[in-house]
Every structure is written in structure tokens, then in C-alpha cells.
mmCIF file with all atom_site columns, C-alpha atoms in Angstrom:
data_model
loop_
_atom_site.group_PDB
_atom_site.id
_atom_site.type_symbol
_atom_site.label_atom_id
_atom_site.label_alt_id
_atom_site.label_comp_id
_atom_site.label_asym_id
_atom_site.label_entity_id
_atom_site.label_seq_id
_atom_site.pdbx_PDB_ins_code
_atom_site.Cartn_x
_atom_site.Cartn_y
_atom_site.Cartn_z
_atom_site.occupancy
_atom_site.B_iso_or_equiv
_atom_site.pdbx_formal_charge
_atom_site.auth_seq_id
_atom_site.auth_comp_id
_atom_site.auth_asym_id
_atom_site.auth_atom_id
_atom_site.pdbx_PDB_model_num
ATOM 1  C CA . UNK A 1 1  ? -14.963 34.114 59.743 1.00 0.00 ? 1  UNK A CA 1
ATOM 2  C CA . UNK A 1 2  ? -17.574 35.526 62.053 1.00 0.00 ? 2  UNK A CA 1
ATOM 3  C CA . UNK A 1 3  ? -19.742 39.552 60.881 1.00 0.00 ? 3  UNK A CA 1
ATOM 4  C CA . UNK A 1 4  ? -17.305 41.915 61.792 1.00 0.00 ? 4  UNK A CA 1
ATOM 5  C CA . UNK A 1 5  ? -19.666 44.382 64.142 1.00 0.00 ? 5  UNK A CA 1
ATOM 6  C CA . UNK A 1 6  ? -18.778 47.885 66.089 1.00 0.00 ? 6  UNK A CA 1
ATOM 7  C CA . UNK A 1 7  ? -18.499 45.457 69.213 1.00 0.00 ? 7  UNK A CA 1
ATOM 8  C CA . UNK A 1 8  ? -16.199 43.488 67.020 1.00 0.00 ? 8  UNK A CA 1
ATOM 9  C CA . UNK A 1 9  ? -13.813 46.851 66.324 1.00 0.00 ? 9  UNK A CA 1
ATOM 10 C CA . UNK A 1 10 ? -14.020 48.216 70.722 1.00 0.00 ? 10 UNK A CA 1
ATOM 11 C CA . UNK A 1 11 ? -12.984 45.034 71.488 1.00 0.00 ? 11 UNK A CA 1
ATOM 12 C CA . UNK A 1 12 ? -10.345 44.940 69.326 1.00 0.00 ? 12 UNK A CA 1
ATOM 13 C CA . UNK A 1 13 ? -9.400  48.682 70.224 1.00 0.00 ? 13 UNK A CA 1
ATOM 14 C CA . UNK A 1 14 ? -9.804  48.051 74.243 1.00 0.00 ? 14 UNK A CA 1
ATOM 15 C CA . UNK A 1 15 ? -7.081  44.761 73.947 1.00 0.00 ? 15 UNK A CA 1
ATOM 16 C CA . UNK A 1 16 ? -4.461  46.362 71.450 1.00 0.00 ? 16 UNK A CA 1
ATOM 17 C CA . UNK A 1 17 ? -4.880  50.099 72.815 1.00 0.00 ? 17 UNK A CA 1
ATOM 18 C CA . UNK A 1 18 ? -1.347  50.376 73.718 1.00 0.00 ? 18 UNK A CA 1
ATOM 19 C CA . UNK A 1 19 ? -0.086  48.671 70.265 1.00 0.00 ? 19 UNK A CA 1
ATOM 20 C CA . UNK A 1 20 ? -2.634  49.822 67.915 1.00 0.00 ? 20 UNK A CA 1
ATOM 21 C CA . UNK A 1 21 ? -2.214  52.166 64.517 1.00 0.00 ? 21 UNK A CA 1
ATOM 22 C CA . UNK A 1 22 ? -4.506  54.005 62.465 1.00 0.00 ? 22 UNK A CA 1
ATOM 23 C CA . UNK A 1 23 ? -4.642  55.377 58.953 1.00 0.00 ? 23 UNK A CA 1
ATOM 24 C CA . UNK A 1 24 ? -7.527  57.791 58.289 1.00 0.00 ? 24 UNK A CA 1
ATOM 25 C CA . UNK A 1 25 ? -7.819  57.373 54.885 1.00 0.00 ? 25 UNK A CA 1
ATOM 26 C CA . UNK A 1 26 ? -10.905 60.155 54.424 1.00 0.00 ? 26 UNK A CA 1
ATOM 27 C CA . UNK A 1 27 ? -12.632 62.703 56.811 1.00 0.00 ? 27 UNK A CA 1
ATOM 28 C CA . UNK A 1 28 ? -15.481 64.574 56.670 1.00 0.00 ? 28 UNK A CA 1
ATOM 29 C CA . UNK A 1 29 ? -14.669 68.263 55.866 1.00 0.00 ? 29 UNK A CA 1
ATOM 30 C CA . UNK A 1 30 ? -17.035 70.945 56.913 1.00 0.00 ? 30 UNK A CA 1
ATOM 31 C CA . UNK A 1 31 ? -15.609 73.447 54.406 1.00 0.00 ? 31 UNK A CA 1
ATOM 32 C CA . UNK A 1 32 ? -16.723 71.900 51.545 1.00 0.00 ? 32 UNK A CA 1
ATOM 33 C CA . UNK A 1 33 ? -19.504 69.581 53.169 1.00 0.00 ? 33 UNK A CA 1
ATOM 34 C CA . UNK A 1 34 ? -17.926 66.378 52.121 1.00 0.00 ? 34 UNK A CA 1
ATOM 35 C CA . UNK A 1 35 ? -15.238 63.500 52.538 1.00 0.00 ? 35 UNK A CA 1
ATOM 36 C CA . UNK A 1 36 ? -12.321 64.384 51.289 1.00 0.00 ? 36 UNK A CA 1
ATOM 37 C CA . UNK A 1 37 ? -9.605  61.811 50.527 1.00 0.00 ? 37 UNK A CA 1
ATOM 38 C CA . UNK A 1 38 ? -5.939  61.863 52.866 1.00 0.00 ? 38 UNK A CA 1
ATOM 39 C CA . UNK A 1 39 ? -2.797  60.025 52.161 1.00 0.00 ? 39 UNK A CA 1
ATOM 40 C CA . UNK A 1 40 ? -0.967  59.879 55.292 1.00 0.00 ? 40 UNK A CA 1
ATOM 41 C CA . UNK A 1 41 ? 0.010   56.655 56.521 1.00 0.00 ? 41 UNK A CA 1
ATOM 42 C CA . UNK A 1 42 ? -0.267  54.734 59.661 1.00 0.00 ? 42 UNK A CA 1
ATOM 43 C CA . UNK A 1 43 ? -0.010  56.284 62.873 1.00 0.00 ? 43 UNK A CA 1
ATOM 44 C CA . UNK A 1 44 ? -0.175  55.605 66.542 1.00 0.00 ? 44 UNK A CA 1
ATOM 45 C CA . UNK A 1 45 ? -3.465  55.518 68.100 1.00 0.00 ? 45 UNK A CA 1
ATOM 46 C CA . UNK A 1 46 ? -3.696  58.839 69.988 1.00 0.00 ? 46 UNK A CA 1
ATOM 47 C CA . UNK A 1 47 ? -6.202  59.733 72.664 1.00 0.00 ? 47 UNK A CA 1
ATOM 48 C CA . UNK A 1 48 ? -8.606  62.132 72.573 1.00 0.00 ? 48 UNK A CA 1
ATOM 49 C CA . UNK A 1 49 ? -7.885  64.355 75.366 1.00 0.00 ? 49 UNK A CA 1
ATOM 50 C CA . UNK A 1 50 ? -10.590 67.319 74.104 1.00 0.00 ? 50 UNK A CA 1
ATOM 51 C CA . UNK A 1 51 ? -13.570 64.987 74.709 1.00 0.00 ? 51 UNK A CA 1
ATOM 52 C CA . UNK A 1 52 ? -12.138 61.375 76.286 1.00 0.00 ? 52 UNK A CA 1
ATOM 53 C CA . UNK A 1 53 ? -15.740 59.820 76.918 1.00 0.00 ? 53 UNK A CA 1
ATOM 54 C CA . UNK A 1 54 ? -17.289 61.043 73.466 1.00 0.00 ? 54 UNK A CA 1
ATOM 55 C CA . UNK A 1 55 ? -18.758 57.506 72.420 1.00 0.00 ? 55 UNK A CA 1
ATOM 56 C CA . UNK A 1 56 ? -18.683 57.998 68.634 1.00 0.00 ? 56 UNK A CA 1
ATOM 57 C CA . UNK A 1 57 ? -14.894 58.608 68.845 1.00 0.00 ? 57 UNK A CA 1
ATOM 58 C CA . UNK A 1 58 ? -14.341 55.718 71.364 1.00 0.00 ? 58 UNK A CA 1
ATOM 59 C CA . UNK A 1 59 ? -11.926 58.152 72.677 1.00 0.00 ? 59 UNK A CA 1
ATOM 60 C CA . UNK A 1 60 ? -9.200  58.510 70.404 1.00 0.00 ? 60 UNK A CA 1
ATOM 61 C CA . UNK A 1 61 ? -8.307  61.098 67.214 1.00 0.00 ? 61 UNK A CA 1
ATOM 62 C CA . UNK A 1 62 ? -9.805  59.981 63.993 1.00 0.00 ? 62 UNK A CA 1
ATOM 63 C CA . UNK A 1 63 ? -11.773 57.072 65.078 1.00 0.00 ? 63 UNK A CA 1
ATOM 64 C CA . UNK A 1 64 ? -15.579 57.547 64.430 1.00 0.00 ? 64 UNK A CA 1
ATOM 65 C CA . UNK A 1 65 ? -18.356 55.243 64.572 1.00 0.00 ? 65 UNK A CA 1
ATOM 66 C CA . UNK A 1 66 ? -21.865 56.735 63.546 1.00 0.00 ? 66 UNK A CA 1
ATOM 67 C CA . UNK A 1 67 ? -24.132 53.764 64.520 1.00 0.00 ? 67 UNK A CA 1
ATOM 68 C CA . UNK A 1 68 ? -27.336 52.924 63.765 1.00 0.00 ? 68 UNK A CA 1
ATOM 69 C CA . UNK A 1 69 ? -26.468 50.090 60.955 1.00 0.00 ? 69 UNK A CA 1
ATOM 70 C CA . UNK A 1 70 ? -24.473 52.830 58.928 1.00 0.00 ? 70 UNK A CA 1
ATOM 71 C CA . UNK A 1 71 ? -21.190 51.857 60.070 1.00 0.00 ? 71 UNK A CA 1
ATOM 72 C CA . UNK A 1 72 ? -19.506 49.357 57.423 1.00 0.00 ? 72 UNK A CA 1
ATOM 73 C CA . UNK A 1 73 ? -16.262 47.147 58.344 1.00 0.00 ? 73 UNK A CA 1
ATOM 74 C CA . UNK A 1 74 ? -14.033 44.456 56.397 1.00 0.00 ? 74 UNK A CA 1
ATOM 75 C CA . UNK A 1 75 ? -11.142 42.960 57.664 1.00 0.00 ? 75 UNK A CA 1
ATOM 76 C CA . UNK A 1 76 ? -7.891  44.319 56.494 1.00 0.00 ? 76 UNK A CA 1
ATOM 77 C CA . UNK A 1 77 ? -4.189  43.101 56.051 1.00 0.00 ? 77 UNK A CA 1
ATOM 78 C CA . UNK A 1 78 ? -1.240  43.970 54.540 1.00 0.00 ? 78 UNK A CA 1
ATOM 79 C CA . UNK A 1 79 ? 2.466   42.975 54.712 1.00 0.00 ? 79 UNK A CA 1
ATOM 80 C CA . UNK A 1 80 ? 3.118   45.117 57.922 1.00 0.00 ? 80 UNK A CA 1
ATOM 81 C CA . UNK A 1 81 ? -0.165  45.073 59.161 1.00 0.00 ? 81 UNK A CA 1
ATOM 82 C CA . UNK A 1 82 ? -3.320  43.146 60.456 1.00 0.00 ? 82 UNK A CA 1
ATOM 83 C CA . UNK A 1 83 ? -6.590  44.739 61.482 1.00 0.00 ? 83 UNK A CA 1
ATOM 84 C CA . UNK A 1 84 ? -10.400 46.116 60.514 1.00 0.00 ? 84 UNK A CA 1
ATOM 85 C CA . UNK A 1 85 ? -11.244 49.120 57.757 1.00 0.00 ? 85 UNK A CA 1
ATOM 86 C CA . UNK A 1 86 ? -14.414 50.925 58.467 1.00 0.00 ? 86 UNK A CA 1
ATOM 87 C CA . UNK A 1 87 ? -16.144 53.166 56.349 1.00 0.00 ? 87 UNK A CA 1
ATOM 88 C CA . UNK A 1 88 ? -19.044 55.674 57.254 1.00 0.00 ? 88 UNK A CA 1
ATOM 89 C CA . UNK A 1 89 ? -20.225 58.852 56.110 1.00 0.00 ? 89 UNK A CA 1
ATOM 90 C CA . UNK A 1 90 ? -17.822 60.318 58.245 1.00 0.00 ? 90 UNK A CA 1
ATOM 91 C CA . UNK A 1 91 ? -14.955 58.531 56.397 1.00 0.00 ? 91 UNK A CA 1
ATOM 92 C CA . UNK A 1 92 ? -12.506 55.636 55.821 1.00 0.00 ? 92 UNK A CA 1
ATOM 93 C CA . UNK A 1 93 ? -10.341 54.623 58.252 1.00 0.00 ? 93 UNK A CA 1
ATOM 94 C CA . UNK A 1 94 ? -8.144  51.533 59.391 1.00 0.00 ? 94 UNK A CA 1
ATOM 95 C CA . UNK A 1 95 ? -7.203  50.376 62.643 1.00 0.00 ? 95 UNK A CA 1
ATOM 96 C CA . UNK A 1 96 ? -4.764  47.801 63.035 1.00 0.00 ? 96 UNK A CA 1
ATOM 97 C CA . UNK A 1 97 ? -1.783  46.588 64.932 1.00 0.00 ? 97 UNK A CA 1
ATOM 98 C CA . UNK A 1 98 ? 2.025   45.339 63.253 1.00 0.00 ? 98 UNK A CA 1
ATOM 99 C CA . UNK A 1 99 ? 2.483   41.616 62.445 1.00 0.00 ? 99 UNK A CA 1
#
């Protein structure tokens, strides 16, 4: 399998935007100046209409890339779903699309 890269996770959000989920599984939380965990589940990939050409957020709700090598991805799969997990110091989150 080939190094999963940011390129490697756009490209994967520009073909599947239409059929793609996410799961944030942490955020950053100003309150308390740290990730804290969540435990919802997959959800449809929703658009960012606040800020639609922010390019840390690609665009959508909960998606967040912080760049500069501190960005760290791993394929993912489960029995519903195939797709990448990243993990930054913004948080942990999964984007994928059903089997």
C-alpha cells in the first residue's frame, strides 16, 4: 500500500463527496484548552457553509487538516465502513464511505 498523504485524504474527499461519512472522534475545545474525546457515530459529510473556501477544513464541518508534517493518517475499515483516520492536534477523526 502506497503513504497515505493530505493529497491522499482531498482526493479521496473530492471523488466520494456526495457518499462520504465522518466520525469526529475528538475536537479541540477552547474551554478547557484541550482535545476532548466524543462518541457520536458516523455522520454525513456536511458542508461548511460559515467559511466554504477555509483550506484547513477542506470545506466541510469537522474536517481539519493542520499541515506542515503534523497531520497523521492510517487507513481505516470496519464492517460497514472503508476509509482514512487522521489525527492532529486538533483531533481524531474518520472519513469514510459504506461498503
Amino acid at each position: 500500500m502506497e503513504k497515505i498523504t493530505a493529497a491522499t485524504i482531498k482526493s479521496f474527499i473530492r471523488k466520494n463527496e456526495a457518499n462520504a461519512f465522518l466520525r469526529v472522534k475528538s475536537q479541540f475545545d477552547g474551554l478547557t484548552d484541550g482535545i476532548q474525546n466524543l462518541n457520536g457515530g458516523f455522520s454525513p459529510l456536511t458542508k461548511n457553509t460559515r467559511n466554504p473556501h477555509h483550506e484547513r477544513d477542506l470545506g466541510f464541518i469537522g474536517v481539519w487538516l493542520v499541515g506542515s508534517s503534523r497531520d497523521y493518517f492510517w487507513a481505516y475499515e470496519n464492517d460497514n465502513f472503508i476509509g482514512f483516520e487522521v489525527d492532529n492536534c486538533c483531533g481524531n477523526w474518520i472519513i469514510a464511505v459504506k461498503k
